[in-house]
Amino acid sequence: NLMTDQIARVEYLLRSLKSFNLYETQDLQNVAVPAFIDNFLPLVKEDYGRKGIDLSVTAAPDAEWVRADPQALQQVLLNVLNNASEAMNGRRDPKVTVEVSRSGGMVRFRVADNGCGIAEDRMKDLFRPFYTTKEHGTGLGLVIVKKMLARMNGTIYIESRKDEGTSVDIELAEGTNAH
């Protein structure tokens, strides 16, 4: 029923807008990368398993600590991994890799998929509020992601090729193991 769909979408939109300010005050802390990944992976594994998406995660041994709000970072990665999984609809051998590496005082989370990719002319619109390439998208995902990352002094960079896939780089300051 179209009406119900519309209502559901509006409710979802309102929820997204609420979560837009969910982490208004962020608690920046030193987050241990391996533990963070161990906590995070179960959140996506089931969805990926159901969809038959091969997920591989590697973290460089020297990427130990990142300066972040763990909840906000989790939201950011969930958003990006959710986008990746949606880009795989109907693709053969869907695969997503997450690589965590460290360089020059930064820790980088790179999420790469072999999904449908994004056309070049649409790339510039990605971070525009309410812009969406998805049938049921709100177009707020990346806006929220960028906002959350900005509060953690982090950046997001997206590279994509139509029909080949997309890679998303999230960079945050390295943390220390000091408390």
mmCIF file of C-alpha atoms in Angstrom:
data_model
loop_
_atom_site.group_PDB
_atom_site.id
_atom_site.type_symbol
_atom_site.label_atom_id
_atom_site.label_comp_id
_atom_site.label_asym_id
_atom_site.label_seq_id
_atom_site.Cartn_x
_atom_site.Cartn_y
_atom_site.Cartn_z
ATOM 1 C CA ASN A 1 0.000 0.000 0.000
ATOM 2 C CA LEU A 2 1.531 3.238 -1.195
ATOM 3 C CA MET A 3 0.045 5.311 1.604
ATOM 4 C CA THR A 4 1.536 3.071 4.289
ATOM 5 C CA ASP A 5 4.883 3.136 2.479
ATOM 6 C CA GLN A 6 4.820 6.924 2.426
ATOM 7 C CA ILE A 7 3.967 7.110 6.120
ATOM 8 C CA ALA A 8 6.708 4.622 6.945
ATOM 9 C CA ARG A 9 9.146 6.703 4.928
ATOM 10 C CA VAL A 10 8.160 9.902 6.709
ATOM 11 C CA GLU A 11 8.518 8.215 10.080
ATOM 12 C CA TYR A 12 11.918 6.956 9.021
ATOM 13 C CA LEU A 13 12.863 10.421 7.854
ATOM 14 C CA LEU A 14 11.879 11.913 11.200
ATOM 15 C CA ARG A 15 13.875 9.263 12.999
ATOM 16 C CA SER A 16 16.874 10.047 10.813
ATOM 17 C CA LEU A 17 16.480 13.732 11.507
ATOM 18 C CA LYS A 18 16.347 13.009 15.214
ATOM 19 C CA SER A 19 19.493 10.948 14.983
ATOM 20 C CA PHE A 20 20.970 13.891 13.098
ATOM 21 C CA ASN A 21 21.398 15.495 16.525
ATOM 22 C CA LEU A 22 21.722 12.260 18.409
ATOM 23 C CA TYR A 23 25.382 12.759 19.134
ATOM 24 C CA GLU A 24 25.355 16.530 19.390
ATOM 25 C CA THR A 25 27.865 16.341 22.201
ATOM 26 C CA GLN A 26 30.481 13.840 21.335
ATOM 27 C CA ASP A 27 32.698 12.190 23.836
ATOM 28 C CA LEU A 28 36.060 12.015 22.090
ATOM 29 C CA GLN A 29 38.203 9.303 23.557
ATOM 30 C CA ASN A 30 41.025 6.971 22.708
ATOM 31 C CA VAL A 31 39.352 3.985 21.120
ATOM 32 C CA ALA A 32 41.190 0.669 20.800
ATOM 33 C CA VAL A 33 40.723 -0.311 17.153
ATOM 34 C CA PRO A 34 40.767 -4.127 17.538
ATOM 35 C CA ALA A 35 38.174 -4.097 20.332
ATOM 36 C CA PHE A 36 36.062 -1.582 18.433
ATOM 37 C CA ILE A 37 36.049 -3.833 15.358
ATOM 38 C CA ASP A 38 35.185 -6.911 17.434
ATOM 39 C CA ASN A 39 32.168 -5.077 18.853
ATOM 40 C CA PHE A 40 31.159 -3.602 15.552
ATOM 41 C CA LEU A 41 31.339 -6.585 13.197
ATOM 42 C CA PRO A 42 28.452 -8.601 14.645
ATOM 43 C CA LEU A 43 26.182 -5.635 13.841
ATOM 44 C CA VAL A 44 26.735 -6.075 10.097
ATOM 45 C CA LYS A 45 27.693 -9.729 9.781
ATOM 46 C CA GLU A 46 24.145 -11.049 10.007
ATOM 47 C CA ASP A 47 22.756 -8.673 7.385
ATOM 48 C CA TYR A 48 25.701 -9.373 5.083
ATOM 49 C CA GLY A 49 25.382 -13.118 5.649
ATOM 50 C CA ARG A 50 21.706 -13.046 4.760
ATOM 51 C CA LYS A 51 22.465 -11.176 1.555
ATOM 52 C CA GLY A 52 25.384 -13.478 0.715
ATOM 53 C CA ILE A 53 27.903 -10.637 0.763
ATOM 54 C CA ASP A 54 31.485 -11.629 1.447
ATOM 55 C CA LEU A 55 32.881 -9.299 4.132
ATOM 56 C CA SER A 56 36.568 -9.197 4.954
ATOM 57 C CA VAL A 57 38.086 -6.941 7.563
ATOM 58 C CA THR A 58 41.778 -6.336 8.066
ATOM 59 C CA ALA A 59 43.442 -3.938 10.459
ATOM 60 C CA ALA A 60 47.133 -3.098 10.318
ATOM 61 C CA PRO A 61 48.808 -4.036 13.625
ATOM 62 C CA ASP A 62 50.070 -0.451 14.038
ATOM 63 C CA ALA A 63 46.554 1.007 13.710
ATOM 64 C CA GLU A 64 45.900 0.462 17.398
ATOM 65 C CA TRP A 65 44.170 3.587 18.662
ATOM 66 C CA VAL A 66 41.870 6.120 17.120
ATOM 67 C CA ARG A 67 40.580 9.360 18.593
ATOM 68 C CA ALA A 68 36.807 9.179 18.230
ATOM 69 C CA ASP A 69 33.421 8.941 19.834
ATOM 70 C CA PRO A 70 32.910 5.174 19.611
ATOM 71 C CA GLN A 71 29.137 5.411 19.221
ATOM 72 C CA ALA A 72 29.332 8.041 16.519
ATOM 73 C CA LEU A 73 32.057 6.103 14.699
ATOM 74 C CA GLN A 74 29.872 3.020 14.863
ATOM 75 C CA GLN A 75 26.970 4.987 13.324
ATOM 76 C CA VAL A 76 29.248 6.282 10.600
ATOM 77 C CA LEU A 77 30.533 2.840 9.659
ATOM 78 C CA LEU A 78 27.081 1.269 9.852
ATOM 79 C CA ASN A 79 25.852 3.897 7.436
ATOM 80 C CA VAL A 80 28.710 3.324 5.014
ATOM 81 C CA LEU A 81 28.428 -0.478 5.210
ATOM 82 C CA ASN A 82 24.696 -0.256 4.740
ATOM 83 C CA ASN A 83 25.230 1.846 1.600
ATOM 84 C CA ALA A 84 27.739 -0.734 0.372
ATOM 85 C CA SER A 85 25.308 -3.578 0.935
ATOM 86 C CA GLU A 86 22.556 -1.746 -0.931
ATOM 87 C CA ALA A 87 24.915 -1.112 -3.846
ATOM 88 C CA MET A 88 25.250 -4.889 -4.217
ATOM 89 C CA ASN A 89 21.622 -5.674 -4.957
ATOM 90 C CA GLY A 90 21.606 -8.201 -7.786
ATOM 91 C CA ARG A 91 25.378 -8.143 -8.256
ATOM 92 C CA ARG A 92 27.363 -11.334 -8.768
ATOM 93 C CA ASP A 93 29.920 -12.296 -6.096
ATOM 94 C CA PRO A 94 29.264 -9.277 -3.871
ATOM 95 C CA LYS A 95 32.290 -8.427 -1.769
ATOM 96 C CA VAL A 96 33.103 -5.705 0.728
ATOM 97 C CA THR A 97 36.500 -5.149 2.271
ATOM 98 C CA VAL A 98 37.221 -3.000 5.283
ATOM 99 C CA GLU A 99 40.841 -2.054 5.776
ATOM 100 C CA VAL A 100 42.114 -0.102 8.735
ATOM 101 C CA SER A 101 45.529 1.456 8.320
ATOM 102 C CA ARG A 102 47.615 4.167 9.875
ATOM 103 C CA SER A 103 49.712 6.896 8.316
ATOM 104 C CA GLY A 104 50.989 10.309 9.318
ATOM 105 C CA GLY A 105 49.143 10.523 12.619
ATOM 106 C CA MET A 106 45.845 9.443 11.047
ATOM 107 C CA VAL A 107 43.901 6.219 11.126
ATOM 108 C CA ARG A 108 42.041 5.374 7.942
ATOM 109 C CA PHE A 109 39.026 3.111 7.612
ATOM 110 C CA ARG A 110 38.607 2.196 3.961
ATOM 111 C CA VAL A 111 35.390 0.468 2.923
ATOM 112 C CA ALA A 112 35.455 -0.842 -0.631
ATOM 113 C CA ASP A 113 32.689 -2.651 -2.471
ATOM 114 C CA ASN A 114 32.288 -4.118 -5.941
ATOM 115 C CA GLY A 115 28.714 -2.871 -6.247
ATOM 116 C CA CYS A 116 26.937 -0.781 -8.844
ATOM 117 C CA GLY A 117 29.052 2.320 -8.278
ATOM 118 C CA ILE A 118 27.954 5.926 -8.645
ATOM 119 C CA ALA A 119 27.863 7.845 -11.907
ATOM 120 C CA GLU A 120 30.350 10.692 -12.104
ATOM 121 C CA ASP A 121 27.701 13.372 -12.508
ATOM 122 C CA ARG A 122 26.064 12.244 -9.267
ATOM 123 C CA MET A 123 29.215 12.279 -7.173
ATOM 124 C CA LYS A 124 29.052 16.001 -6.496
ATOM 125 C CA ASP A 125 25.570 15.659 -5.016
ATOM 126 C CA LEU A 126 26.445 12.933 -2.543
ATOM 127 C CA PHE A 127 26.707 15.164 0.488
ATOM 128 C CA ARG A 128 23.720 17.320 -0.337
ATOM 129 C CA PRO A 129 20.911 16.925 2.182
ATOM 130 C CA PHE A 130 17.929 14.934 0.937
ATOM 131 C CA TYR A 131 19.718 13.935 -2.245
ATOM 132 C CA THR A 132 19.409 10.195 -2.750
ATOM 133 C CA THR A 133 20.095 7.667 -5.486
ATOM 134 C CA LYS A 134 18.077 5.035 -3.633
ATOM 135 C CA GLU A 135 14.471 4.095 -4.092
ATOM 136 C CA HIS A 136 13.719 4.376 -0.382
ATOM 137 C CA GLY A 137 16.623 6.531 0.709
ATOM 138 C CA THR A 138 16.204 9.719 2.700
ATOM 139 C CA GLY A 139 19.392 11.227 1.357
ATOM 140 C CA LEU A 140 20.498 12.022 4.890
ATOM 141 C CA GLY A 141 22.935 9.177 5.470
ATOM 142 C CA LEU A 142 26.081 10.818 4.170
ATOM 143 C CA VAL A 143 25.076 14.238 5.444
ATOM 144 C CA ILE A 144 24.855 12.810 8.952
ATOM 145 C CA VAL A 145 28.072 10.876 8.445
ATOM 146 C CA LYS A 146 29.946 13.975 7.353
ATOM 147 C CA LYS A 147 28.547 15.980 10.253
ATOM 148 C CA MET A 148 29.468 13.334 12.815
ATOM 149 C CA LEU A 149 32.960 13.008 11.390
ATOM 150 C CA ALA A 150 33.474 16.768 11.341
ATOM 151 C CA ARG A 151 32.750 16.808 15.070
ATOM 152 C CA MET A 152 35.455 14.211 15.552
ATOM 153 C CA ASN A 153 37.824 16.229 13.333
ATOM 154 C CA GLY A 154 37.554 13.477 10.767
ATOM 155 C CA THR A 155 37.047 13.451 7.024
ATOM 156 C CA ILE A 156 35.299 11.260 4.492
ATOM 157 C CA TYR A 157 36.310 10.844 0.886
ATOM 158 C CA ILE A 158 34.447 8.804 -1.706
ATOM 159 C CA GLU A 159 35.718 7.388 -4.974
ATOM 160 C CA SER A 160 33.408 5.509 -7.274
ATOM 161 C CA ARG A 161 33.195 4.069 -10.748
ATOM 162 C CA LYS A 162 29.864 3.239 -12.309
ATOM 163 C CA ASP A 163 29.399 -0.544 -12.490
ATOM 164 C CA GLU A 164 32.731 -1.230 -10.804
ATOM 165 C CA GLY A 165 32.271 -0.226 -7.218
ATOM 166 C CA THR A 166 32.889 2.389 -4.593
ATOM 167 C CA SER A 167 35.513 3.008 -1.970
ATOM 168 C CA VAL A 168 34.987 5.221 1.032
ATOM 169 C CA ASP A 169 37.881 6.541 3.101
ATOM 170 C CA ILE A 170 37.217 7.731 6.625
ATOM 171 C CA GLU A 171 40.151 9.390 8.337
ATOM 172 C CA LEU A 172 40.431 10.252 12.009
ATOM 173 C CA ALA A 173 43.261 11.341 14.253
ATOM 174 C CA GLU A 174 45.279 8.608 15.804
ATOM 175 C CA GLY A 175 44.697 8.053 19.504
ATOM 176 C CA THR A 176 47.052 7.036 22.262
ATOM 177 C CA ASN A 177 46.688 4.395 24.925
ATOM 178 C CA ALA A 178 46.908 7.021 27.639
ATOM 179 C CA HIS A 179 43.812 7.362 29.811
#
